PDB file of C-alpha atoms in Angstrom:
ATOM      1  CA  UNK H   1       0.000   0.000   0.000  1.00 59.00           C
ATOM      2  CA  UNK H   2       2.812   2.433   0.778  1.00 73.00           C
ATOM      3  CA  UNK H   3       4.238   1.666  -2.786  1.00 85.00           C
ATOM      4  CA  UNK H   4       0.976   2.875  -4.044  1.00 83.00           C
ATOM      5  CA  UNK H   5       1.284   5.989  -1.995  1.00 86.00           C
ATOM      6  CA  UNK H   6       4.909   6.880  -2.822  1.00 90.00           C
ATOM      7  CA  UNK H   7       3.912   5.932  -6.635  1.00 90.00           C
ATOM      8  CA  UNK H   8       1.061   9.033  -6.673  1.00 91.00           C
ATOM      9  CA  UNK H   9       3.788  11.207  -5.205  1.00 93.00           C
ATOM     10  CA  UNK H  10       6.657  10.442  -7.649  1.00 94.00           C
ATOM     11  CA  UNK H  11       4.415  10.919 -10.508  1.00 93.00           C
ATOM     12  CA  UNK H  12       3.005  14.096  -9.240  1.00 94.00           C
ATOM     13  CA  UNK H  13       6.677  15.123  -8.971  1.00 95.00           C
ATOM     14  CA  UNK H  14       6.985  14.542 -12.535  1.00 95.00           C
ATOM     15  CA  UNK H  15       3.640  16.295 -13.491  1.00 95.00           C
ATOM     16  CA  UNK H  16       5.103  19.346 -11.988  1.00 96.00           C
ATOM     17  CA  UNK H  17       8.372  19.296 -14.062  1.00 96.00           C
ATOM     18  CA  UNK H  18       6.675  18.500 -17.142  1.00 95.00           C
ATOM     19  CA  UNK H  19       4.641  21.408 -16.186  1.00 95.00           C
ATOM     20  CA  UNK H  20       7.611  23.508 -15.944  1.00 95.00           C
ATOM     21  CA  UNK H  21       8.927  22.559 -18.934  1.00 94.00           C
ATOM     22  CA  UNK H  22       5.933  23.706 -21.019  1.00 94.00           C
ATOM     23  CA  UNK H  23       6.189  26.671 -18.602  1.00 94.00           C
ATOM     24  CA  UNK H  24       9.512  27.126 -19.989  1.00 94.00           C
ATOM     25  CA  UNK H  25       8.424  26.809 -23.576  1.00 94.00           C
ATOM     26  CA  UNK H  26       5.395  29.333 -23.286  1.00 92.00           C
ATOM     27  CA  UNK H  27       7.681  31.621 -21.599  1.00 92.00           C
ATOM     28  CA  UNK H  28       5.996  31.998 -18.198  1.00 93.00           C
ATOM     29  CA  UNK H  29       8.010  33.876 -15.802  1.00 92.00           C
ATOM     30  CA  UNK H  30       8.322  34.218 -12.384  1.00 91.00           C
ATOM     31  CA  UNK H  31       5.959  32.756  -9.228  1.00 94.00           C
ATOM     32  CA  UNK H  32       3.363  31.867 -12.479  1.00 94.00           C
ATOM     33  CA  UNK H  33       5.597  29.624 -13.140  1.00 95.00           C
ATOM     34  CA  UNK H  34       5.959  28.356 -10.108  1.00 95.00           C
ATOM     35  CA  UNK H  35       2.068  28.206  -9.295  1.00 96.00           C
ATOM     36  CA  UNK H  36       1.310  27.080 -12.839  1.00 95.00           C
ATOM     37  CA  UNK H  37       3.516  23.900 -12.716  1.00 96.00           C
ATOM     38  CA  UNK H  38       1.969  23.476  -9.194  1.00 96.00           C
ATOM     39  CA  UNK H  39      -1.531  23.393 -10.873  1.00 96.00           C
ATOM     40  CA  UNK H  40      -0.018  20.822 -13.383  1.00 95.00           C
ATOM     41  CA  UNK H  41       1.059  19.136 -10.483  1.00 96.00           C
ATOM     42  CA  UNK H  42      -1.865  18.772  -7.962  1.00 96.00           C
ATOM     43  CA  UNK H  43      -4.484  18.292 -11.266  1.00 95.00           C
ATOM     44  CA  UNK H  44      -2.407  14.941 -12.342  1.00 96.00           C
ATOM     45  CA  UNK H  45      -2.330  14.199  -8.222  1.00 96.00           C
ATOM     46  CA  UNK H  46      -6.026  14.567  -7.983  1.00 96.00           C
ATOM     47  CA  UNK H  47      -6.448  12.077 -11.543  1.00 95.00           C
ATOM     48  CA  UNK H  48      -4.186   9.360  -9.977  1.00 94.00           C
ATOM     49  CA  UNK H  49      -5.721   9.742  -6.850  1.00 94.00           C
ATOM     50  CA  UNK H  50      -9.519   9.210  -8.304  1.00 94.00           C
ATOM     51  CA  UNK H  51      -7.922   6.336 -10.334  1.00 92.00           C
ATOM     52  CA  UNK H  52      -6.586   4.517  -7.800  1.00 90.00           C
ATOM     53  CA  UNK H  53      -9.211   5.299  -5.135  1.00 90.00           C
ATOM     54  CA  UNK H  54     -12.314   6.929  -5.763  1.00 90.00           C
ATOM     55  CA  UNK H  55     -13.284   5.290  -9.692  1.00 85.00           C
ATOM     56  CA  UNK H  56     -12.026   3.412 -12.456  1.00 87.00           C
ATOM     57  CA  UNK H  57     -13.796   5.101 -14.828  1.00 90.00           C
ATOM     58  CA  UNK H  58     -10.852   7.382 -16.555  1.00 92.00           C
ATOM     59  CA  UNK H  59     -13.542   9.306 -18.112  1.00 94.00           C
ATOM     60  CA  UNK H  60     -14.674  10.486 -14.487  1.00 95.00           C
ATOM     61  CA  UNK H  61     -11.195  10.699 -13.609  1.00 95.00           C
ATOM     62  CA  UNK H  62     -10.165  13.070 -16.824  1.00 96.00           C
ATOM     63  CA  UNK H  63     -13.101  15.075 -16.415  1.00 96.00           C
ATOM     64  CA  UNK H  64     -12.369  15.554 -12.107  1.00 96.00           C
ATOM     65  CA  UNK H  65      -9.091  16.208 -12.297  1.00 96.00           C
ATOM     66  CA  UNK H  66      -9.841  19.054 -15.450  1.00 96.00           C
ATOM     67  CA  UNK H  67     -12.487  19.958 -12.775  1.00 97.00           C
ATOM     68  CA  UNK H  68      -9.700  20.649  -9.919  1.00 97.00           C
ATOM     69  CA  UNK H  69      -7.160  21.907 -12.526  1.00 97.00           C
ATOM     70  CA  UNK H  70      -9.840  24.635 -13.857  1.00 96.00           C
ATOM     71  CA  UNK H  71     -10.948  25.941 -10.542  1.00 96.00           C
ATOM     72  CA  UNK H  72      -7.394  25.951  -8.839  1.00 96.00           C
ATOM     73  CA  UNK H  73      -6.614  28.002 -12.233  1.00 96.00           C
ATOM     74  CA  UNK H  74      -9.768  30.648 -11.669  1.00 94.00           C
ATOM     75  CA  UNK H  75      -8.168  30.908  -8.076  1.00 94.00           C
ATOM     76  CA  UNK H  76      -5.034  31.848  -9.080  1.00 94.00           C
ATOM     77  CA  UNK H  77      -6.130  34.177 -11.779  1.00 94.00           C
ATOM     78  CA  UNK H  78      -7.743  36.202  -8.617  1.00 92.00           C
ATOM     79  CA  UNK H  79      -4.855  35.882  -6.567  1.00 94.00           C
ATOM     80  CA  UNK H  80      -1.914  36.870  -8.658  1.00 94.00           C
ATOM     81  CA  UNK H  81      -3.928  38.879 -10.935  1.00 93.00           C
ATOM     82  CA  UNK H  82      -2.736  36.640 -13.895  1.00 93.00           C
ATOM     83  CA  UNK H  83      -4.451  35.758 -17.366  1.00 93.00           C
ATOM     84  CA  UNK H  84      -6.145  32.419 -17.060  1.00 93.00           C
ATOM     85  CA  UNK H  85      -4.635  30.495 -19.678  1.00 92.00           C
ATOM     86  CA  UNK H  86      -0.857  30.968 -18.122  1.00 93.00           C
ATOM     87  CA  UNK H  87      -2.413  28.744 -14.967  1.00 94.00           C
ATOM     88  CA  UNK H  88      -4.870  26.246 -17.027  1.00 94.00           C
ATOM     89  CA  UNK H  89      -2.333  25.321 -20.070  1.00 93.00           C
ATOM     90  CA  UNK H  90       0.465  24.331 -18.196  1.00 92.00           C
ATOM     91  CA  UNK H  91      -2.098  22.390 -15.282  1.00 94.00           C
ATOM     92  CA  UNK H  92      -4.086  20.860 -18.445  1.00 95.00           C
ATOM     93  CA  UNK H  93      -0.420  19.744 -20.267  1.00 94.00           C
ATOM     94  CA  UNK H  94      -0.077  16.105 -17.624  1.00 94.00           C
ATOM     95  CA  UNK H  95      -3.721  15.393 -18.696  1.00 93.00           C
ATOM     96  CA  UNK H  96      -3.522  15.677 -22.660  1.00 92.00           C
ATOM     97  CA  UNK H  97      -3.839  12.083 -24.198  1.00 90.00           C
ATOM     98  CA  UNK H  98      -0.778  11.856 -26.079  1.00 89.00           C
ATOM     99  CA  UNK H  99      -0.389   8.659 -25.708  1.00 91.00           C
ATOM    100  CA  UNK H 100      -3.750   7.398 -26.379  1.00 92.00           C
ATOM    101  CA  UNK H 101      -3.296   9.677 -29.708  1.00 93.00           C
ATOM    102  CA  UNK H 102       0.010   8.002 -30.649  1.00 94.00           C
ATOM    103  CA  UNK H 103      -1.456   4.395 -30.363  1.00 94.00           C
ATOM    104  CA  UNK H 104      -4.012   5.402 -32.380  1.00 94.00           C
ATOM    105  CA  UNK H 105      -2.167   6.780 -35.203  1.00 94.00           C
ATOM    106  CA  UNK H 106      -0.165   3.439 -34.625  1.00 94.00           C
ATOM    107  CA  UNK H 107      -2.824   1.144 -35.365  1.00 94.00           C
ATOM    108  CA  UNK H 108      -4.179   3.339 -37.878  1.00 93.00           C
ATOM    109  CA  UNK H 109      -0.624   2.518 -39.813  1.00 94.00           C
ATOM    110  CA  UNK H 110      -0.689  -0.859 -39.122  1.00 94.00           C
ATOM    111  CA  UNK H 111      -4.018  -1.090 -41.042  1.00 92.00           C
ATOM    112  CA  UNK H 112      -6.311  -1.898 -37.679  1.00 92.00           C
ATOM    113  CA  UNK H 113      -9.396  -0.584 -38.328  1.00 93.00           C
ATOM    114  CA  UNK H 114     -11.343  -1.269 -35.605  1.00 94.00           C
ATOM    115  CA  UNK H 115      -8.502  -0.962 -32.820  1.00 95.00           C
ATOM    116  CA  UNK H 116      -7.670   2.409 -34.561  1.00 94.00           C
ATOM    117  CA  UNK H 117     -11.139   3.408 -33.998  1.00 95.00           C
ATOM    118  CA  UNK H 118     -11.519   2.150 -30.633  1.00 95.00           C
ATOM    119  CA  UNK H 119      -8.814   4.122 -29.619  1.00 94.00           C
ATOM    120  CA  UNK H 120      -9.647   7.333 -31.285  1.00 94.00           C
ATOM    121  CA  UNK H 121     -13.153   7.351 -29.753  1.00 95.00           C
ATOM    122  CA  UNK H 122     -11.590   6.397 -26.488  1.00 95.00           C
ATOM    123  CA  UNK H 123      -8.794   9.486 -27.078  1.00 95.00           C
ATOM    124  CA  UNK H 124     -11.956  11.798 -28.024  1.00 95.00           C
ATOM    125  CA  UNK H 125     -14.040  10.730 -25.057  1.00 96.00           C
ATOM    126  CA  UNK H 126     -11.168  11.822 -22.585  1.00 95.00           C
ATOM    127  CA  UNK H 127     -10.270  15.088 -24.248  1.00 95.00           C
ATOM    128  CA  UNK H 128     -14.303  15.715 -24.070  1.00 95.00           C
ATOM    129  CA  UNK H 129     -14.155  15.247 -20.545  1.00 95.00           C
ATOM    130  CA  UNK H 130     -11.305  17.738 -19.961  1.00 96.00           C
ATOM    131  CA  UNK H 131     -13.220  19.893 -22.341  1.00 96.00           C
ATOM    132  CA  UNK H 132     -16.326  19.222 -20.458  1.00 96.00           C
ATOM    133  CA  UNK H 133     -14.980  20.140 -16.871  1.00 95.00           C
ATOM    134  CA  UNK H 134     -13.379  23.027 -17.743  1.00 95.00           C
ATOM    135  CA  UNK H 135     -16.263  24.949 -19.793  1.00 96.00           C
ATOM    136  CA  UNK H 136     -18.844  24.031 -16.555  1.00 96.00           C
ATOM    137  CA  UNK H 137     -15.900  25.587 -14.108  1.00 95.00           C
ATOM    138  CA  UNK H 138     -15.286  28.769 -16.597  1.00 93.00           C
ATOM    139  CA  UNK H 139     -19.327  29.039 -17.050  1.00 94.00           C
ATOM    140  CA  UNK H 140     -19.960  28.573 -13.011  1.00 94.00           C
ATOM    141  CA  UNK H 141     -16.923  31.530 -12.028  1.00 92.00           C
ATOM    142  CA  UNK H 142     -18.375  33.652 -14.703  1.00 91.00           C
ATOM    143  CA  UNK H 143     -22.088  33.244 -13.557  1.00 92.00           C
ATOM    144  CA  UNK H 144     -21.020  33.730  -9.963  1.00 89.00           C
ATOM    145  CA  UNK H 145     -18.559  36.675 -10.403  1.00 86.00           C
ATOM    146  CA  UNK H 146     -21.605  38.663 -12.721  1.00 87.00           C
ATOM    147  CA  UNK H 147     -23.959  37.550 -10.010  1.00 89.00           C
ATOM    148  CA  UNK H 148     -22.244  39.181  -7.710  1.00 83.00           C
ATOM    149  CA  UNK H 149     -20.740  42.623  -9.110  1.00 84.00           C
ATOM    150  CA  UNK H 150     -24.522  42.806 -10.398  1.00 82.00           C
ATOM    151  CA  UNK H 151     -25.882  42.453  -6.788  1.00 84.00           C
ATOM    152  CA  UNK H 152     -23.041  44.864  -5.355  1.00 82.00           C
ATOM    153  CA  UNK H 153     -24.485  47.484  -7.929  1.00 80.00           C
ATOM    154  CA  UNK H 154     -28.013  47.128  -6.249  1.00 81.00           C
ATOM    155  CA  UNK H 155     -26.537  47.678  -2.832  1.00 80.00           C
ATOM    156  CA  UNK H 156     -24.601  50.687  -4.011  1.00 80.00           C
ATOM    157  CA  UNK H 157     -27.510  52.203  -6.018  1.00 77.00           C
ATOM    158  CA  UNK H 158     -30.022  51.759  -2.627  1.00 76.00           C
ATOM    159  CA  UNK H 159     -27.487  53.136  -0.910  1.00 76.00           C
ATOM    160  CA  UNK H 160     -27.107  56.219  -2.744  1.00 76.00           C
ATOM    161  CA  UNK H 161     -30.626  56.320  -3.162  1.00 73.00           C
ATOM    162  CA  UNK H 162     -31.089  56.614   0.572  1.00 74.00           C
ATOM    163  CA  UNK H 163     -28.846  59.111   1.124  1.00 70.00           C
ATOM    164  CA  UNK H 164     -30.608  61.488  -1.632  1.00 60.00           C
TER     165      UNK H 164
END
């Protein structure tokens, strides 16, 4: 069980320096570097984690962890007063299914039809659900953060009309 443990650590480890390195490459500077490879980081955390404890649907898993990687990005963007997509490109880069793409292309080659197919639906699927989990995180911030500048505006404007 510990080897379990120590395995979703060491692989978090190397989400974060993969994150870096894409950090590196879309010439983040700074603590966004830092926080973005962290986001990398914790997102691949929470997918092993729901892999290996919560479901073994990787579907669920993709679409949680995109989930956790979208809203820790929305926090950040408040924080360090940041564009979103530094934060959310480099925590999206350990989830991307380049490998599922690659055996796909594989058995495309090797004239397997229906593997090649299986695979690319499967590869499809899993980007949806990354796709999936962050629009519903963008749409929920945006719907809360109008919500509430909208119902600060009332407050103000009975406020000043109280006053008058």
């Amino acid at each position: 069980m510990e080897d379990k443990y120590m395995s979703l650590i060491i692989n978090s480890i190397y989400a974060f320096f993969s994150s870096l390195g894409f950090g590196l490459l879309f010439n983040i500077k700074g603590k966004n570097l830092i926080f973005s490879s962290l986001c990398g980081c914790l997102g691949w955390f929470i997918y092993l984690f729901s892999s290996n404890f919560i479901s073994k649907s990787e579907n669920f898993n993709y679409f949680l962890a995109s989930i956790f990687i979208s809203l820790f990005s929305e926090v950040l963007t408040k924080i360090l007063k940041s564009p979103l997509l530094v934060f959310l490109l480099c925590g999206i880069i350990p989830l991307v299914p380049g490998g599922s793409m690659f055996y796909t292309m594989l058995e495309s080659l090797k004239g397997n039809t229906t593997k090649a197919l299986t695979l690319g639906c499967n590869t499809l699927m899993l980007a949806g659900s990354i796709a999936i989990g962050i629009f519903l995180v963008s749409s929920f911030t945006k719907l809360f953060f109008s919500t509430k500048r909208f119902i600060s505006k009332i407050i103000t404007y009975k406020k000043m009309k109280t006053k008058v």
